[in-house]
Coordinates of C-alpha atoms and ligand atoms in Angstrom, one line a residue:
M1 CA 64.8 111.4 81.3
P2 CA 64.9 108.6 83.7
V3 CA 61.8 108.3 85.9
I4 CA 62.5 107.8 89.7
N5 CA 59.6 105.2 91.1
K6 CA 58.9 105.2 94.4
N7 CA 58.6 102.0 97.1
I8 CA 59.3 99.0 94.4
S9 CA 59.5 95.7 95.5
L10 CA 62.9 94.3 94.1
L11 CA 61.3 90.5 94.0
P12 CA 61.3 90.3 90.3
F13 CA 65.0 91.8 90.3
N14 CA 66.9 89.4 92.2
T15 CA 67.4 85.6 91.4
F16 CA 67.0 84.5 94.9
H17 CA 63.3 86.0 94.9
F18 CA 63.6 87.9 98.1
D19 CA 60.6 90.5 98.5
C20 CA 62.6 93.6 99.8
L21 CA 61.4 97.2 99.1
A22 CA 63.5 100.0 97.2
G23 CA 62.6 103.3 98.6
H24 CA 63.6 104.7 95.2
F25 CA 64.0 102.9 91.7
T26 CA 64.8 103.6 88.1
I27 CA 66.0 102.1 85.1
L28 CA 68.5 103.6 82.8
Q29 CA 68.8 103.1 79.1
S30 CA 71.3 105.1 77.9
E31 CA 74.5 107.2 79.1
E32 CA 72.4 110.4 78.6
D33 CA 70.1 108.5 81.2
I34 CA 73.0 108.2 83.7
Q35 CA 74.1 111.8 82.9
H36 CA 70.7 112.8 84.2
I37 CA 70.8 111.4 87.4
I38 CA 74.6 112.5 87.8
Q39 CA 73.2 116.2 87.1
Q40 CA 70.2 115.7 89.7
G41 CA 72.6 114.7 92.3
L42 CA 71.2 111.5 92.8
L43 CA 74.6 109.3 92.9
K44 CA 76.3 111.6 95.5
D45 CA 75.6 110.4 98.7
N46 CA 76.7 106.6 97.9
Q47 CA 73.1 105.3 98.5
A48 CA 72.6 104.3 95.1
I49 CA 72.9 100.4 94.0
I50 CA 73.5 99.4 90.5
L51 CA 71.4 96.4 89.5
G52 CA 72.4 94.0 86.4
G53 CA 70.5 90.8 86.5
G54 CA 70.2 90.7 89.9
S55 CA 71.8 87.0 89.9
N56 CA 74.9 87.7 92.5
I57 CA 72.8 89.5 95.3
L58 CA 71.5 88.5 98.5
L59 CA 68.9 91.3 99.5
T60 CA 68.7 90.8 103.2
K61 CA 66.6 94.1 104.0
D62 CA 64.4 96.9 102.7
L63 CA 66.3 99.7 101.2
P64 CA 64.1 102.7 102.2
Q65 CA 67.0 105.1 101.9
H66 CA 68.5 103.8 98.7
L67 CA 68.3 104.6 94.9
I68 CA 68.2 101.3 93.0
I69 CA 69.3 101.5 89.5
K70 CA 68.4 98.9 86.8
N71 CA 71.2 99.2 84.1
E72 CA 69.2 98.2 80.8
I73 CA 71.5 99.8 78.5
K74 CA 71.4 98.1 75.3
G75 CA 72.8 97.6 71.9
I76 CA 75.2 94.9 70.3
Q77 CA 77.6 96.4 67.6
I78 CA 81.1 95.7 65.5
L79 CA 83.5 97.8 66.2
Q80 CA 86.4 96.2 64.3
E81 CA 86.5 93.0 62.1
T82 CA 89.5 91.4 60.3
S83 CA 89.8 88.4 58.7
S84 CA 90.3 86.5 61.5
Y85 CA 88.7 88.5 64.5
V86 CA 85.8 90.6 65.4
L87 CA 85.7 93.3 68.0
V88 CA 82.5 93.1 69.2
E89 CA 80.6 95.5 71.9
A90 CA 77.4 94.8 73.9
G91 CA 75.4 97.3 76.1
A92 CA 75.9 96.3 80.1
G93 CA 72.1 95.5 80.2
E94 CA 72.1 92.9 77.4
N95 CA 71.1 89.6 78.8
W96 CA 74.4 87.6 79.1
H97 CA 73.5 84.3 77.7
D98 CA 71.2 85.9 74.7
F99 CA 75.0 87.5 73.8
V100 CA 76.6 84.5 73.9
M101 CA 73.9 83.2 71.6
H102 CA 74.3 85.9 69.3
C103 CA 77.9 85.1 69.2
I104 CA 77.5 81.6 68.7
E105 CA 75.0 82.5 65.8
N106 CA 77.7 84.5 64.1
D107 CA 80.3 81.8 64.5
W108 CA 82.2 84.1 66.9
G109 CA 84.3 82.1 69.1
G110 CA 85.2 82.7 72.9
L111 CA 82.4 82.8 74.7
E112 CA 80.7 79.5 74.4
N113 CA 82.2 77.8 77.6
L114 CA 80.3 80.6 79.3
S115 CA 76.4 79.9 78.0
L116 CA 73.8 79.7 80.2
I117 CA 75.5 81.9 83.3
P118 CA 72.4 84.2 84.2
G119 CA 73.2 88.1 84.6
T120 CA 73.9 90.8 82.3
V121 CA 76.7 91.6 80.0
G122 CA 77.8 94.9 82.3
A123 CA 77.7 92.7 85.4
A124 CA 80.2 90.0 84.0
P125 CA 83.6 91.9 84.1
M126 CA 82.8 93.0 87.8
Q127 CA 83.5 89.5 89.1
N128 CA 85.1 88.1 85.7
I129 CA 82.7 85.4 85.6
G130 CA 83.7 82.1 84.7
A131 CA 83.0 78.3 84.0
Y132 CA 84.4 75.2 82.4
G133 CA 88.1 76.4 81.9
V134 CA 87.2 80.1 80.5
E135 CA 87.0 83.3 82.4
I136 CA 85.5 86.5 80.6
K137 CA 88.9 88.0 80.7
D138 CA 90.3 85.6 78.4
C139 CA 88.5 87.5 75.4
L140 CA 87.9 90.6 76.8
A141 CA 89.0 93.8 75.3
F142 CA 87.7 96.7 77.1
V143 CA 85.2 97.9 79.3
K144 CA 83.4 101.4 78.9
A145 CA 82.4 103.2 82.3
I146 CA 81.2 106.4 83.8
D147 CA 82.4 107.7 86.7
K148 CA 79.3 108.5 89.3
Q149 CA 80.8 111.5 90.4
S150 CA 82.2 113.6 87.5
G151 CA 80.1 111.8 84.9
K152 CA 83.4 111.2 82.9
E153 CA 83.6 108.2 80.6
K154 CA 86.6 106.2 81.0
L155 CA 87.8 103.0 79.0
F156 CA 89.2 100.5 81.1
S157 CA 91.9 98.2 79.1
K158 CA 91.8 94.6 80.0
E159 CA 95.0 95.2 81.9
Q160 CA 93.2 98.1 83.8
C161 CA 90.5 95.8 85.0
N162 CA 92.8 93.9 87.0
F163 CA 91.2 90.6 86.3
G164 CA 91.9 87.6 88.9
Y165 CA 89.6 84.7 90.4
R166 CA 86.1 86.2 90.2
E167 CA 88.2 89.6 91.1
S168 CA 88.2 92.9 89.0
I169 CA 89.2 96.4 89.7
F170 CA 85.1 97.2 90.0
K171 CA 85.2 94.7 93.1
K172 CA 88.2 96.5 94.7
E173 CA 90.2 99.9 94.2
A174 CA 87.0 101.4 91.9
K175 CA 84.7 99.7 94.1
D176 CA 81.1 101.6 93.4
Q177 CA 82.8 104.3 91.5
Y178 CA 81.6 103.7 88.1
I179 CA 78.6 102.4 86.1
I180 CA 79.6 100.2 83.3
T181 CA 77.9 100.9 80.1
R182 CA 79.6 98.6 77.3
V183 CA 81.9 96.0 77.6
A184 CA 83.8 94.7 74.0
F185 CA 85.1 91.2 73.3
Q186 CA 87.5 90.0 70.9
L187 CA 86.7 87.0 69.1
T188 CA 87.6 84.6 66.6
K189 CA 86.0 84.5 63.0
N190 CA 87.7 81.2 62.3
N191 CA 90.3 78.7 63.7
H192 CA 88.5 78.7 67.0
Q193 CA 90.1 77.6 70.1
F194 CA 87.7 74.9 71.5
R195 CA 88.3 74.5 75.2
V196 CA 86.9 71.3 76.3
T197 CA 89.2 69.4 78.6
Y198 CA 87.3 70.9 81.9
G199 CA 85.2 68.6 83.9
V200 CA 83.0 66.3 82.1
I201 CA 82.8 68.4 78.7
Q202 CA 84.7 65.7 76.6
Q203 CA 82.6 62.7 78.0
V204 CA 79.0 64.9 77.3
L205 CA 80.5 66.0 73.8
S206 CA 81.2 62.1 73.1
E207 CA 77.5 61.2 74.3
M208 CA 76.1 63.8 71.9
K209 CA 78.1 61.9 69.4
I210 CA 79.8 64.9 68.3
S211 CA 83.0 64.3 66.2
N212 CA 83.1 67.4 64.3
L213 CA 83.6 70.2 67.1
T214 CA 81.7 73.7 66.6
L215 CA 81.0 76.6 68.8
R216 CA 77.6 75.5 69.1
A217 CA 78.4 71.8 70.3
V218 CA 80.7 73.2 73.1
S219 CA 77.8 75.6 74.1
D220 CA 75.0 72.6 74.1
A221 CA 77.4 70.7 76.2
V222 CA 77.9 73.1 78.8
I223 CA 74.3 74.2 78.7
S224 CA 73.6 70.6 79.3
I225 CA 75.9 70.0 82.2
R226 CA 74.5 73.4 83.8
K227 CA 71.2 72.3 83.5
S228 CA 72.1 69.0 85.2
K229 CA 73.9 70.8 88.0
L230 CA 72.5 73.8 88.9
P231 CA 69.0 74.9 89.2
D232 CA 67.1 77.2 87.0
P233 CA 66.7 80.5 88.9
A234 CA 63.0 81.1 87.4
V235 CA 62.2 78.1 89.2
L236 CA 64.1 77.7 92.4
G237 CA 65.7 80.9 93.9
N238 CA 69.5 81.0 93.9
A239 CA 72.6 83.2 92.9
G240 CA 75.0 80.2 91.6
S241 CA 77.9 79.5 93.2
F242 CA 77.5 81.3 96.7
F243 CA 81.0 81.1 98.2
K244 CA 84.3 81.2 96.0
N245 CA 86.6 78.1 96.1
P246 CA 89.1 79.1 98.3
E247 CA 93.1 78.9 97.4
I248 CA 95.4 77.7 100.0
D249 CA 99.2 77.4 100.4
I250 CA 100.8 74.2 99.8
Q251 CA 101.9 73.7 103.4
Q252 CA 98.3 73.6 104.7
Y253 CA 97.1 71.4 101.6
N254 CA 99.9 68.9 102.6
Q255 CA 98.6 68.7 106.4
L256 CA 95.1 68.5 105.1
Q257 CA 95.9 65.7 102.7
N258 CA 97.4 63.7 105.8
L259 CA 94.0 64.1 107.3
F260 CA 91.9 63.9 104.3
P261 CA 93.5 61.8 101.7
N262 CA 90.6 62.3 99.1
I263 CA 90.7 66.0 99.3
P264 CA 90.5 67.2 95.7
S265 CA 92.8 70.2 94.4
F266 CA 93.6 72.2 91.4
P267 CA 97.0 73.8 91.4
I268 CA 97.2 77.6 90.8
N269 CA 101.3 77.9 91.1
E270 CA 103.7 76.2 92.8
H271 CA 102.6 77.7 96.2
M272 CA 98.8 77.5 96.0
V273 CA 96.1 75.4 95.2
K274 CA 92.5 75.5 94.6
I275 CA 90.0 73.6 96.7
P276 CA 86.4 73.3 95.7
A277 CA 84.7 74.6 98.3
A278 CA 81.7 72.3 97.1
W279 CA 83.7 69.2 98.3
L280 CA 84.3 71.0 101.8
I281 CA 80.6 71.9 102.2
E282 CA 79.7 68.4 101.0
Q283 CA 82.2 66.7 103.3
C284 CA 80.5 68.5 106.5
G285 CA 77.1 67.1 105.7
W286 CA 75.4 70.2 104.3
K287 CA 74.8 68.9 100.8
G288 CA 70.8 68.6 100.1
K289 CA 70.3 69.9 103.6
K290 CA 66.7 71.9 104.0
V291 CA 66.7 74.7 107.1
G292 CA 63.2 76.2 107.0
N293 CA 62.7 77.6 103.6
V294 CA 66.6 77.9 102.5
G295 CA 69.0 75.1 101.9
V296 CA 71.8 73.7 100.1
H297 CA 71.2 72.3 96.5
A298 CA 71.1 68.5 96.1
H299 CA 73.2 68.3 93.2
Q300 CA 75.9 71.2 93.7
A301 CA 76.7 71.8 97.3
L302 CA 78.0 75.3 96.3
V303 CA 74.6 76.5 95.7
L304 CA 72.5 78.2 98.0
I305 CA 68.5 77.9 97.8
H306 CA 65.3 79.9 98.7
Y307 CA 62.3 77.6 98.4
G308 CA 59.8 80.6 98.9
N309 CA 58.5 82.5 101.7
G310 CA 61.8 82.8 103.6
K311 CA 64.2 85.7 103.9
G312 CA 67.4 86.9 102.8
E313 CA 68.5 87.0 106.3
D314 CA 67.9 83.0 106.5
V315 CA 70.1 82.2 103.9
L316 CA 72.9 84.5 105.3
M317 CA 72.6 82.7 108.5
L318 CA 72.5 79.2 106.6
A319 CA 75.9 80.5 104.9
K320 CA 77.5 81.7 108.1
Q321 CA 76.9 78.2 109.7
I322 CA 78.4 76.4 106.6
Q323 CA 81.4 79.0 106.8
Q324 CA 81.8 78.0 110.7
S325 CA 81.9 74.1 110.1
V326 CA 84.2 74.2 107.1
M327 CA 86.3 76.6 109.4
N328 CA 86.2 74.2 112.3
T329 CA 86.8 70.8 110.1
F330 CA 89.1 72.3 107.8
T331 CA 90.6 75.4 109.2
I332 CA 89.4 77.0 105.8
T333 CA 87.8 80.5 105.4
L334 CA 85.1 80.2 102.9
Q335 CA 84.6 83.7 101.5
M336 CA 81.1 84.6 99.8
E337 CA 81.1 85.1 96.2
V338 CA 77.4 86.6 96.3
N339 CA 77.2 90.2 97.0
V340 CA 75.1 90.5 100.2
I341 CA 73.3 94.0 101.1
Ligands
LIG1 N1 82.1 68.9 94.1 C1 81.6 68.0 95.2 N2 80.4 67.9 95.4 C2 80.0 68.9 94.8 C3 79.9 69.6 93.5 C4 81.4 69.6 93.5 O1 82.5 67.6 96.1 O2 78.3 68.8 95.1 C5 83.6 69.1 93.9 C6 84.0 68.1 92.8 O3 85.4 67.4 93.3 C7 84.4 68.9 91.7 C8 84.6 69.8 91.9 O4 83.7 70.1 93.2 O5 85.3 68.1 90.5 C9 84.2 71.1 91.2 O6 82.8 71.0 90.9 P1 82.2 71.8 89.6 O7 82.9 71.7 88.5 O8 80.8 71.7 89.8 O9 82.8 73.3 89.9 P2 82.7 74.3 90.7 O10 84.1 74.5 91.7 O11 81.8 73.6 92.1 C10 82.7 76.5 89.2 C11 82.4 77.7 89.6 C12 81.0 77.8 88.6 C13 81.3 77.1 87.4 C14 81.9 75.8 87.6 C15 82.2 74.9 86.3 C16 83.3 79.4 91.7 C17 82.9 79.8 92.8 N3 82.2 78.7 90.7 O12 82.2 75.8 90.5 O13 80.2 79.1 88.6 O14 79.8 77.2 86.8 O15 83.0 75.7 88.5 O16 83.1 75.6 85.8 O17 84.3 79.1 90.8 C18 79.1 80.8 90.0 O18 80.2 81.5 89.9 O19 77.8 80.9 90.2 C19 79.3 79.5 89.0 C20 78.0 78.4 89.0

């Protein structure tokens, strides 16, 4: 039976390290625990917030009325295996990077480019986490979740998850309706498809003098790139990319290119291109800027930092100022990727 604790500091539970108070706090370790809190009526009034690793939230206030639920459902098991594939399921509360490392140790391919992303397995499909040319949807098989009202288990196929760039059904149509309990992936056992064309991966592999590609080598290269650009949340409060990379239509892109000939872009389809938000923010002069106890990371302008003793509101204010200057300079709306509470 899960214990409900009162007035708990959320400081250890968010990677921005903001000291907000949860009126009620509980840890769930099994599907049975979820059923218990549903039966007690604790999920009825939509005042419950499910936390994974707390690596994609910005807490801006105390939450005296809320129940904060830390999902710690664990376990990794093989559901099916052929000579070429393994279908493996992991509990939502498993640490994402540890799970990726487990796959690499077993020589299961598919998740290696997603090494060192903070957070949990259960939070990963919410925003279709992605890095270095791979998104979780590329090898996700299905998501198991429990309906917060009825307590019924539902299995979402990959198609039903409605994945998009940092999007899924769990952020849209099914927002706040489910607790994700387990996620299954179909991973390769041999003939791995190495994806090393994104950014500097190939260059780092050459520097590492890797001639024979392995899952471990790709993972090591990704870890080294991430460590060089992204601050370790254990050391410096942050939540990774704070904004999404905006997608704009070709007409707007052509107009901008006339004004800013060096504007970088990545084609999405024949009508749309993606512009790196980090470039837009850097052009507006924000990279490396410190405003009180918060600021913009010096090595990656898409990452906002909490240096300590600040408030979530300070980060929110900085984010709004950045949005405004990107709008003024480029007429582009930057959307926040982080969930603001
Ligand atoms: N750039 C700048 N200034 C900077 C950093 C980057 O101008 O300070 C430009 C460069 O043109 C560079 C381009 O932005 O080529 C892309 O930069 P990077 O490869 O670092 O990736 P990103 O678009 O900034 C995205 C993800 C990251 C992911 C990386 C690597 C989003 C919102 N973010 O960042 O994901 O690790 O690609 O694949 O899509 C996260 O979601 O928290 C996250 C860290």
